[in-house]
mmCIF file of C-alpha atoms and ligand atoms in Angstrom:
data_model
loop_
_atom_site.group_PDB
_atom_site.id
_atom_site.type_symbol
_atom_site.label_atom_id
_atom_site.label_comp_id
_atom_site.label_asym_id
_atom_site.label_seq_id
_atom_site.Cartn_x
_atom_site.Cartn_y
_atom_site.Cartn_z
ATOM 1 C CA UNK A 7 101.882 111.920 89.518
ATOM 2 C CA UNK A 8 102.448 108.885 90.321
ATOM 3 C CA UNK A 9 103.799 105.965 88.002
ATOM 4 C CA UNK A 10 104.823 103.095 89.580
ATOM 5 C CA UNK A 11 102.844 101.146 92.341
ATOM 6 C CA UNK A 12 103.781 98.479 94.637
ATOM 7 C CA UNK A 13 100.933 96.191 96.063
ATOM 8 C CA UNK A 14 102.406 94.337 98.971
ATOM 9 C CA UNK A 15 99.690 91.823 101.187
ATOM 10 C CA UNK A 16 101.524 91.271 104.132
ATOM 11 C CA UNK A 17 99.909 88.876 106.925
ATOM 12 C CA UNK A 18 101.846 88.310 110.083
ATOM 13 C CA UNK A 19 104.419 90.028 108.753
ATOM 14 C CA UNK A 20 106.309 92.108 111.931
ATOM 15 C CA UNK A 21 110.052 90.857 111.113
ATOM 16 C CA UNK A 22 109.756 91.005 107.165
ATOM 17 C CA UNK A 23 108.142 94.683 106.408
ATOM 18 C CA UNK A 24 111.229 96.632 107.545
ATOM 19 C CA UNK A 25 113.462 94.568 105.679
ATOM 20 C CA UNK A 26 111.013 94.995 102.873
ATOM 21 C CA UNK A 27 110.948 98.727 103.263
ATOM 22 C CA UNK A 28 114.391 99.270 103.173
ATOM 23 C CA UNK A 29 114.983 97.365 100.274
ATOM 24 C CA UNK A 30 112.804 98.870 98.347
ATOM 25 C CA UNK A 31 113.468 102.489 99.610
ATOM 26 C CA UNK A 32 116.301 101.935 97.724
ATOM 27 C CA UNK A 33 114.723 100.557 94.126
ATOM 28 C CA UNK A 34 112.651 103.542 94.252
ATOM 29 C CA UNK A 35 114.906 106.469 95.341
ATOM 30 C CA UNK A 36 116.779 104.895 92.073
ATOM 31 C CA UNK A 37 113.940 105.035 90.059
ATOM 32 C CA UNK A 38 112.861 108.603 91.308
ATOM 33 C CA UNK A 39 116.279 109.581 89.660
ATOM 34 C CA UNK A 40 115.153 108.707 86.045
ATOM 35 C CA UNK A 41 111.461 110.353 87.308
ATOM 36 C CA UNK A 42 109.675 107.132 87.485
ATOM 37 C CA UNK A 43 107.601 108.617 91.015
ATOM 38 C CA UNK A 44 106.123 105.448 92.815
ATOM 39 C CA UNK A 45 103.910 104.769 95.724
ATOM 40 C CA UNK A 46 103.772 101.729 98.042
ATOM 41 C CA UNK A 47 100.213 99.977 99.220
ATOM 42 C CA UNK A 48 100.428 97.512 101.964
ATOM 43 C CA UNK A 49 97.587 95.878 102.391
ATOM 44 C CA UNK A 50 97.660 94.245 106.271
ATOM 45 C CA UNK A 51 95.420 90.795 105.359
ATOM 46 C CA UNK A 52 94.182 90.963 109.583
ATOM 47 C CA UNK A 53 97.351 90.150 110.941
ATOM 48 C CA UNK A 54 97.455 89.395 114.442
ATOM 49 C CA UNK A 55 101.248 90.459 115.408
ATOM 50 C CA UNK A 56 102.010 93.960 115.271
ATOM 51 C CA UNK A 57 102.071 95.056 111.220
ATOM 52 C CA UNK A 58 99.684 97.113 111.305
ATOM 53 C CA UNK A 59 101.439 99.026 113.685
ATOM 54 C CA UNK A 60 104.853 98.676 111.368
ATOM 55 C CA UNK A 61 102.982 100.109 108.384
ATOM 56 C CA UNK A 62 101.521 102.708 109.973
ATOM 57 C CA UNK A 63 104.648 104.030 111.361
ATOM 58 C CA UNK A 64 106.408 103.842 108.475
ATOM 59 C CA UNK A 65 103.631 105.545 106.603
ATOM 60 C CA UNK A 66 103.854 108.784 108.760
ATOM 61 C CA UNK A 67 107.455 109.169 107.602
ATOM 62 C CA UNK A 68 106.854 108.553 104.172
ATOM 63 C CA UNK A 69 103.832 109.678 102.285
ATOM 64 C CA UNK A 70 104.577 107.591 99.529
ATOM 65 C CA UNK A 71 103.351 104.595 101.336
ATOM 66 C CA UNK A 72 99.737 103.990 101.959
ATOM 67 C CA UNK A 73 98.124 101.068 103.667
ATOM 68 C CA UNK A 74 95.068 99.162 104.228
ATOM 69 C CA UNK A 75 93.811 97.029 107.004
ATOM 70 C CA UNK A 76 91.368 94.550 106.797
ATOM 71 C CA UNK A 77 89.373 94.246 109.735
ATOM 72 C CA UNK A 78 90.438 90.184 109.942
ATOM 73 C CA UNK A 79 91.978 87.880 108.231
ATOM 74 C CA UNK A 80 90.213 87.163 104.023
ATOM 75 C CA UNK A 81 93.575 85.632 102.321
ATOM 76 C CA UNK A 82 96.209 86.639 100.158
ATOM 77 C CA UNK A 83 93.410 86.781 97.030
ATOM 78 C CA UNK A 84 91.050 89.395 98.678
ATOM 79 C CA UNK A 85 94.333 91.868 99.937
ATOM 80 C CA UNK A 86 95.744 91.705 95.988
ATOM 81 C CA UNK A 87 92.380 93.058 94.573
ATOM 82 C CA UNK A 88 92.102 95.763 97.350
ATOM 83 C CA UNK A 89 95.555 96.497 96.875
ATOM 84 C CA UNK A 90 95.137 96.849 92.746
ATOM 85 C CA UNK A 91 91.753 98.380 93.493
ATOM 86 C CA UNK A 92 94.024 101.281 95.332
ATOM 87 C CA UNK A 93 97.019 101.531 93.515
ATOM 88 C CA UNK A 94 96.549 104.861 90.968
ATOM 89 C CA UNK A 95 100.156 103.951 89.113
ATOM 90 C CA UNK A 96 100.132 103.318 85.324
ATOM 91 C CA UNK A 97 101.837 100.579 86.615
ATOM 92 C CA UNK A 98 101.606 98.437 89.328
ATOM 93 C CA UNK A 99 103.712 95.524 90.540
ATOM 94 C CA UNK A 100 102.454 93.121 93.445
ATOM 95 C CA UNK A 101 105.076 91.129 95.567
ATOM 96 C CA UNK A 102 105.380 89.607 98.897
ATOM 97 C CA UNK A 103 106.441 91.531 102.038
ATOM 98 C CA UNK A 104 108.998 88.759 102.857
ATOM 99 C CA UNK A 105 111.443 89.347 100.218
ATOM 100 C CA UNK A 106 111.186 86.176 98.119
ATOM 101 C CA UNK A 107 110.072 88.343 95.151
ATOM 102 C CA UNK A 108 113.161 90.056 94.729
ATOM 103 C CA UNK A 109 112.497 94.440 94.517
ATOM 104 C CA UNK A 110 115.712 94.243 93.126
ATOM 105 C CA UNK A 111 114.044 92.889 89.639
ATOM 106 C CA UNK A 112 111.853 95.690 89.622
ATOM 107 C CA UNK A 113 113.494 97.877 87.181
ATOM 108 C CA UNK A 114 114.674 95.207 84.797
ATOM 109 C CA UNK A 115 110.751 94.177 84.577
ATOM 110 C CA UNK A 116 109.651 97.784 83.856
ATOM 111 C CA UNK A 117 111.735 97.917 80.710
ATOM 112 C CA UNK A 118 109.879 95.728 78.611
ATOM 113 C CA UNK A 119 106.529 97.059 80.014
ATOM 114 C CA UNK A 120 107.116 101.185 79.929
ATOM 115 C CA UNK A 121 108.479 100.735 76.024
ATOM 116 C CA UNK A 122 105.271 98.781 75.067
ATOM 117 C CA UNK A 123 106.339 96.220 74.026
ATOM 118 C CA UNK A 124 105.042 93.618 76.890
ATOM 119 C CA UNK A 125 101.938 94.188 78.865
ATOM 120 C CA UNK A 126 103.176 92.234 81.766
ATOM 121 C CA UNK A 127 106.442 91.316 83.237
ATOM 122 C CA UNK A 128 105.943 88.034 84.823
ATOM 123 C CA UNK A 129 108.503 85.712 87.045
ATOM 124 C CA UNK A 130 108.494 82.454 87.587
ATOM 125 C CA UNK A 131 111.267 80.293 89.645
ATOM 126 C CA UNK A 132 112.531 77.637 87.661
ATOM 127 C CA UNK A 133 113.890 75.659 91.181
ATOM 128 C CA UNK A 134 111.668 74.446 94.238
ATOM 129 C CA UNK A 135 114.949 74.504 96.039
ATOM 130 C CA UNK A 136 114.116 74.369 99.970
ATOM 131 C CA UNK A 137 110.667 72.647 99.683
ATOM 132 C CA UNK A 138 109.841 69.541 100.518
ATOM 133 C CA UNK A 139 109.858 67.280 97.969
ATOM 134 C CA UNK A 140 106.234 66.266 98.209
ATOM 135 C CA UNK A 141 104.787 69.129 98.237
ATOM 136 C CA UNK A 142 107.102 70.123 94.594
ATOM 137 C CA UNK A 143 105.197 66.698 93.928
ATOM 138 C CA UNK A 144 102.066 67.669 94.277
ATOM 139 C CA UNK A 145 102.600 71.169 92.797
ATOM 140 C CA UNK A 146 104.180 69.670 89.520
ATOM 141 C CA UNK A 147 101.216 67.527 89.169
ATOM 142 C CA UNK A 148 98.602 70.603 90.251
ATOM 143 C CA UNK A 149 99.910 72.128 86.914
ATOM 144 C CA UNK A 150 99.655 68.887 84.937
ATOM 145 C CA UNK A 151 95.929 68.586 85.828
ATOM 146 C CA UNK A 152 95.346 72.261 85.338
ATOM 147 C CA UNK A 153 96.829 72.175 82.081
ATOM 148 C CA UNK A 154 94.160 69.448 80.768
ATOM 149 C CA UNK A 155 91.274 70.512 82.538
ATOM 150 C CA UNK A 156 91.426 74.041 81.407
ATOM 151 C CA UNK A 157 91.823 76.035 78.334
ATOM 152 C CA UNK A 158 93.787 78.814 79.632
ATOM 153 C CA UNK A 159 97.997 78.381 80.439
ATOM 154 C CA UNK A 160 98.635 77.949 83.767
ATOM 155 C CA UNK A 161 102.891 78.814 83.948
ATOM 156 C CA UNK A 162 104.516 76.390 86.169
ATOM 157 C CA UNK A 163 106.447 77.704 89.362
ATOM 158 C CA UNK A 164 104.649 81.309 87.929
ATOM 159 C CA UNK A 165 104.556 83.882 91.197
ATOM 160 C CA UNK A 166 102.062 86.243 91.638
ATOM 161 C CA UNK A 167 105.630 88.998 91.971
ATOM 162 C CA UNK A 168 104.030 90.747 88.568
ATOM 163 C CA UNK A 169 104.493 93.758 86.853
ATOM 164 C CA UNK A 170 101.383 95.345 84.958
ATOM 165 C CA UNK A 171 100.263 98.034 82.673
ATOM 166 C CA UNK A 172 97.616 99.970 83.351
ATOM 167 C CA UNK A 173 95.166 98.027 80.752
ATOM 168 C CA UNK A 174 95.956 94.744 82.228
ATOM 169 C CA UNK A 175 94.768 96.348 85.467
ATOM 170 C CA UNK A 176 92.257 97.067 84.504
ATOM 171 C CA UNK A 177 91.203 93.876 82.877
ATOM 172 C CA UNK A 178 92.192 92.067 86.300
ATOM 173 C CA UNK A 179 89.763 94.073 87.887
ATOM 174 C CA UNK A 180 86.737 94.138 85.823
ATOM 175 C CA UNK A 181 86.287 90.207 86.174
ATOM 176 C CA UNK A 182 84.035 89.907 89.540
ATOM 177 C CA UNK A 183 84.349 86.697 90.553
ATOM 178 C CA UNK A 184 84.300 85.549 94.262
ATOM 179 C CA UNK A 185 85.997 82.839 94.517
ATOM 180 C CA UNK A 186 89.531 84.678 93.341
ATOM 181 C CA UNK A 187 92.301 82.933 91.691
ATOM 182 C CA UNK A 188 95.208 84.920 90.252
ATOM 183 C CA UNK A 189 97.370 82.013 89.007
ATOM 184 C CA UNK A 190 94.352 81.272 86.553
ATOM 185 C CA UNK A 191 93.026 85.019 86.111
ATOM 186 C CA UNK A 192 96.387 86.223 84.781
ATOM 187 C CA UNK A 193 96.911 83.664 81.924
ATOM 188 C CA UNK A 194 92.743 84.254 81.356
ATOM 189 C CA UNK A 195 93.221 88.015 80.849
ATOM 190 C CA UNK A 196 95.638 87.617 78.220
ATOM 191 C CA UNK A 197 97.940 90.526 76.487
ATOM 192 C CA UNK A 198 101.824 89.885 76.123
ATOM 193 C CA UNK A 199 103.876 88.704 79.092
ATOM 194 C CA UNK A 200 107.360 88.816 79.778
ATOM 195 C CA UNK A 201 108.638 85.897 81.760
ATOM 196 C CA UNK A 202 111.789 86.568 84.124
ATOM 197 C CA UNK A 203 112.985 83.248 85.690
ATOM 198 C CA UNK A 204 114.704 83.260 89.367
ATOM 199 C CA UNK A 205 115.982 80.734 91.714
ATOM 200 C CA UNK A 206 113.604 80.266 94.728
ATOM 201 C CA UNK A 207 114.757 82.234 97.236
ATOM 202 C CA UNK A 208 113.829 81.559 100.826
ATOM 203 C CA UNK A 209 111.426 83.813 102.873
ATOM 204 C CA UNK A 210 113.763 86.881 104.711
ATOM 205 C CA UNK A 211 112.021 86.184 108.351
ATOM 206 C CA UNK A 212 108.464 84.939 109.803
ATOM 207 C CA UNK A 213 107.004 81.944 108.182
ATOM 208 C CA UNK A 214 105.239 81.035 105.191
ATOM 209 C CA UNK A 215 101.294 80.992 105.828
ATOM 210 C CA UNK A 216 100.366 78.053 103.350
ATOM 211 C CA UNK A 217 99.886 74.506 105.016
ATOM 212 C CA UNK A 218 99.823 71.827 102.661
ATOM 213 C CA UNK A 219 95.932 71.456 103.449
ATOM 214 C CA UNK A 220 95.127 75.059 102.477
ATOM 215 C CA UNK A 221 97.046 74.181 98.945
ATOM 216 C CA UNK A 222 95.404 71.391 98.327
ATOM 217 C CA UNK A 223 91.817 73.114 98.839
ATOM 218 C CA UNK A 224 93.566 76.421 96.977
ATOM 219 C CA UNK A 225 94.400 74.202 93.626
ATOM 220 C CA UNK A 226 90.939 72.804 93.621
ATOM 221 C CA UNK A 227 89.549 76.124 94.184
ATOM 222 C CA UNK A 228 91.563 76.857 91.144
ATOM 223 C CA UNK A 229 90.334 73.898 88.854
ATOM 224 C CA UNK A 230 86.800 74.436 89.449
ATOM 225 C CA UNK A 231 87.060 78.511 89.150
ATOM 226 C CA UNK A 232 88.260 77.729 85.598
ATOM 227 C CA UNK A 233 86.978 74.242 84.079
ATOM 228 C CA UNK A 234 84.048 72.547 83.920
ATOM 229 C CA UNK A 235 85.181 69.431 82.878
ATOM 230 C CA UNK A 236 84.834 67.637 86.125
ATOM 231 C CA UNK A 237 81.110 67.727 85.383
ATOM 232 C CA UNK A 238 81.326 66.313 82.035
ATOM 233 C CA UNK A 239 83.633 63.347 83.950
ATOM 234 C CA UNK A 240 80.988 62.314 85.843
ATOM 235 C CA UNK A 241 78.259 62.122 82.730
ATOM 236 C CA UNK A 242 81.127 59.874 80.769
ATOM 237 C CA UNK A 243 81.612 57.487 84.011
ATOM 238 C CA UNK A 244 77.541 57.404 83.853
ATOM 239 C CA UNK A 245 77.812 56.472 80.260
ATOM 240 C CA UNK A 246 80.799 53.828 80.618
ATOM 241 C CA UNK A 247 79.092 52.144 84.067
ATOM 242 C CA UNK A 248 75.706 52.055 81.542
ATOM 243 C CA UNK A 249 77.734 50.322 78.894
ATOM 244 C CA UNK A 250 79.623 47.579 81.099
ATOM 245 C CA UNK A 251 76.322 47.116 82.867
ATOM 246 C CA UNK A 252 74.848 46.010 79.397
ATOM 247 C CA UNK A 253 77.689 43.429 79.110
ATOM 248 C CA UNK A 254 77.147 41.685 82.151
ATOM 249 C CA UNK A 255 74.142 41.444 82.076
ATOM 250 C CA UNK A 256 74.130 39.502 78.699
ATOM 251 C CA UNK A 257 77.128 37.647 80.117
ATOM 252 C CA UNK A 258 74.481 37.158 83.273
ATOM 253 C CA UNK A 259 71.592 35.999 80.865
ATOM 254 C CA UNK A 260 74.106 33.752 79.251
ATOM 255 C CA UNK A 261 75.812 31.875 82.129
ATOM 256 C CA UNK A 262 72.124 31.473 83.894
ATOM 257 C CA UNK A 263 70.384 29.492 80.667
ATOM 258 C CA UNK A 264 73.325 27.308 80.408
ATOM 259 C CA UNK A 265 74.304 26.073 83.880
ATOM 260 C CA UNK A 266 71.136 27.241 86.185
ATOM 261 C CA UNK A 267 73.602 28.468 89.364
ATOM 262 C CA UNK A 268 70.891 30.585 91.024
ATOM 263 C CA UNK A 269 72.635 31.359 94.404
ATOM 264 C CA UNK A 270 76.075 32.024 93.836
ATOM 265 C CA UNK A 271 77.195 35.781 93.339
ATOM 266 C CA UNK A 272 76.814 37.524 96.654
ATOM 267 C CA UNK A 273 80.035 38.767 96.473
ATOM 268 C CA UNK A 274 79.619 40.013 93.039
ATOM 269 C CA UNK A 275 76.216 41.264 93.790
ATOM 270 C CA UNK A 276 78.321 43.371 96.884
ATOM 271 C CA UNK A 277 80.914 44.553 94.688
ATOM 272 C CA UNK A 278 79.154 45.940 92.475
ATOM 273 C CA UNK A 279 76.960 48.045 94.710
ATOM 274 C CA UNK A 280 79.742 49.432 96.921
ATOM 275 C CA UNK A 281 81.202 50.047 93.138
ATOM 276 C CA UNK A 282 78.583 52.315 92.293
ATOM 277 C CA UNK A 283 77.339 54.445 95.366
ATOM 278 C CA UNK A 284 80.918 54.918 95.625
ATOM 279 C CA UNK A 285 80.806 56.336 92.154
ATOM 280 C CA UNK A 286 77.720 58.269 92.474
ATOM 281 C CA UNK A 287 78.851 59.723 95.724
ATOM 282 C CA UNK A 288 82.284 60.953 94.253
ATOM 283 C CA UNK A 289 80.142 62.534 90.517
ATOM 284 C CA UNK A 290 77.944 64.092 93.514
ATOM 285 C CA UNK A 291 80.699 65.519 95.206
ATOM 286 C CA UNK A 292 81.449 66.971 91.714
ATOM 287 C CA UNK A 293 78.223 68.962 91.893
ATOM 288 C CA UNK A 294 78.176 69.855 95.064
ATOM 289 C CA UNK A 295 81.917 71.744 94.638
ATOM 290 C CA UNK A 296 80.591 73.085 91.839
ATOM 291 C CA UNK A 297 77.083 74.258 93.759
ATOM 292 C CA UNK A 298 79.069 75.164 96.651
ATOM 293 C CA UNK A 299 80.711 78.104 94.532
ATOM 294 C CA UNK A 300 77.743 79.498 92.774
ATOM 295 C CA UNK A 301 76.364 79.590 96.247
ATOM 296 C CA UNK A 302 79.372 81.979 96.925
ATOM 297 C CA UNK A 303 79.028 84.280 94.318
ATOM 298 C CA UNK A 304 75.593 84.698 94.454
ATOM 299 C CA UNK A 305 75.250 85.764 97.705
ATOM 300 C CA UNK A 306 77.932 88.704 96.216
ATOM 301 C CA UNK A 307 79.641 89.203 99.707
ATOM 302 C CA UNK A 308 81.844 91.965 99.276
ATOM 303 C CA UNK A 309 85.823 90.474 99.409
ATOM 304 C CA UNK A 310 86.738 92.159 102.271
ATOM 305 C CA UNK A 311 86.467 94.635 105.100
ATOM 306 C CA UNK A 312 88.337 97.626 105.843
ATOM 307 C CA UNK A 313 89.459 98.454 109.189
ATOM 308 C CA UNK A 314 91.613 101.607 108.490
ATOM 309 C CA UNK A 315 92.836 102.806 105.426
ATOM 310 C CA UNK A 316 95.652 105.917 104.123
HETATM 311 N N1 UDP B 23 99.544 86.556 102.785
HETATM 312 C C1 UDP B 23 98.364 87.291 102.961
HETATM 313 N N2 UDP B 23 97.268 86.659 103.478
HETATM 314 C C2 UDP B 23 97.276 85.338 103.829
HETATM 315 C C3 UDP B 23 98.462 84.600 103.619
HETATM 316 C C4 UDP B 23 99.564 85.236 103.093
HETATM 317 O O1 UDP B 23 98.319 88.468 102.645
HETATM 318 O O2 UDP B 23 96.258 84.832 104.307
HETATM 319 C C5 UDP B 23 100.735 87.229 102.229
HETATM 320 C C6 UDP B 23 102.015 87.041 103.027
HETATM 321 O O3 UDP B 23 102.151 88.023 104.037
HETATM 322 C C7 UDP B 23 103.092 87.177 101.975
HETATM 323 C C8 UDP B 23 102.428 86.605 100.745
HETATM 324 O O4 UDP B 23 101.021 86.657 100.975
HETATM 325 O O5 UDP B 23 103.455 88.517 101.733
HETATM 326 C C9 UDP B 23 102.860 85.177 100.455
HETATM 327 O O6 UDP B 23 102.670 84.371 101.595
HETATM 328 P P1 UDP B 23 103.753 83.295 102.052
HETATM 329 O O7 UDP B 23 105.109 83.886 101.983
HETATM 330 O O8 UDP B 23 103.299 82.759 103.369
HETATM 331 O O9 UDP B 23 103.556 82.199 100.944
HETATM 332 P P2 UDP B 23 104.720 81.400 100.187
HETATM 333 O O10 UDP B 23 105.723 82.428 99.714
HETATM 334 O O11 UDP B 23 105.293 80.473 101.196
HETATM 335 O O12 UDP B 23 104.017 80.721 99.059
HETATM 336 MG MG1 MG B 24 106.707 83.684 100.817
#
């Protein structure tokens, strides 16, 4: 029986798994002491270096590791929910294969959980130490605009290095939503969480996958999976361009019946329409992000494809 499972996406990751592995071959021969029996899942997100291979191997020696392999690459999102899909623990933890969620913390977040009296153990590092400081820019104000848009609380610096019972599980995986985005579906879900707090620690080996491009399109993934106040924006800009319209035009009707002037104002005139297609193109935009992603998730693709499984 097991109780404990580790979800682990791993893409591209060849150097980090065996440090992974024996680092948490460790946690768990500990916790196998006190009878806590776990199981790892690593889920190989269509790497193209040789992890599949790694897993593999180190499944044969261990049957308490079990893998899939997607048959390409669908992001970190899709290999979570296959990986929580497998996992048959009453609870599961996900990390990262290259050691920046600490196994080591594994225990210490069980505590609260097994004794009931947290549903989650959550971690979140309280530094950015080793990024650059644009990008902990842009991140810090990611979480600003997430935290007015939306209803639900997004934790700042949260990582998706989690520990769950099995009812929050559960409630992860019965929403079925495409478009996939854990920093928002956690706090959505609700229950109690536990918050442990870490220094950022820097990846063991490899490289980290995320350009700043794929964040930037990840966070507004993220705003319009979980508010739909962007479309109310662009009814309130209608309203307020409706409103200043009505003023000049009376300051228009004004200024013509006292001093005449019937040429001048081209470059008004000019302003004023760049002005507003460049405001209905961006309220368009709006909709189209917004049409974009019912498009996706009514077409209900499934979220991945399995190559190989154990
Ligand atoms: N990952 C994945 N699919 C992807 C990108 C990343 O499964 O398309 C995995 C990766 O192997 C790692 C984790 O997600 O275990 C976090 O990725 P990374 O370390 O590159 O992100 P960072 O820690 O820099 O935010
Ligand atoms: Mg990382």
């Amino acid at each position: 029986m097991v109780t404990l499972s580790l979800v682990v996406p791993c893409f591209n990751e060849q150097e980090s798994i065996p440090l992974f592995y024996k680092e948490a071959y460790e946690i768990l021969k500990n916790l196998e002491q006190k009878s806590i029996y776990s199981e790892i899942i690593f889920v190989d997100d269509g790497s193209k270096d040789n992890t599949a291979k790694i897993i593999e191997e180190i499944s044969q020696n261990d049957d308490r590791v079990h893998y899939i392999v997607f048959s390409r690459n669908f992001g970190k999102e899709a290999a979570l929910l296959a990986g929580l899909q497998k996992a048959t623990g009453l609870y599961v933890v996900t990390l990262d294969a290259d050691l920046q969620d600490p196994p080591a913390l594994i225990p210490q977040m069980l505590e609260p959980v097994m004794s009931g009296a947290f549903d989650c153990a959550g971690t979140r590092r309280v530094t950015r130490k080793g990024e650059p400081p644009i990008r902990s820019f842009f991140a810090r104000m990611f979480y600003r605009i997430m935290g007015t848009l939306t209803d639900i609380e997004v934790v700042d610096g949260a990582r998706d290095f989690r520990l769950m019972n099995r009812f929050y599980v559960n409630a992860i995986l019965s929403l079925p939503e495409r478009s996939r985005f854990s920093k928002g579906i956690f706090p959505w879900v609700g229950f109690r969480t536990k918050w442990f707090e870490y220094e950022n620690i820097q990846r063991a080996a490899g490289e980290t996958k995320w350009s700043f491009w794929k964040l930037f399109l990840y966070s507004l993934d993220g705003i319009i999976a979980f508010s739909t106040k962007p479309l109310a924006i662009a009814s309130v800009l209608g309203v307020l361009l409706f409103l200043l319209s009505l003023g000049f035009i009376v300051f228009i009707v004004i200024r013509k019946s006292i001093w005449g002037d019937p040429v001048a104002g081209w470059a008004s005139t000019a302003c004023l329409i760049l002005f507003c297609a460049g405001v209905q193109l961006f309220t368009t935009g709006i909709l189209g992000a917004y049409l974009s992603k019912t498009y996706t998730e009514v077409k209900q693709r499934p979220y991945y494809v399995i190559r190989l499984e154990k």
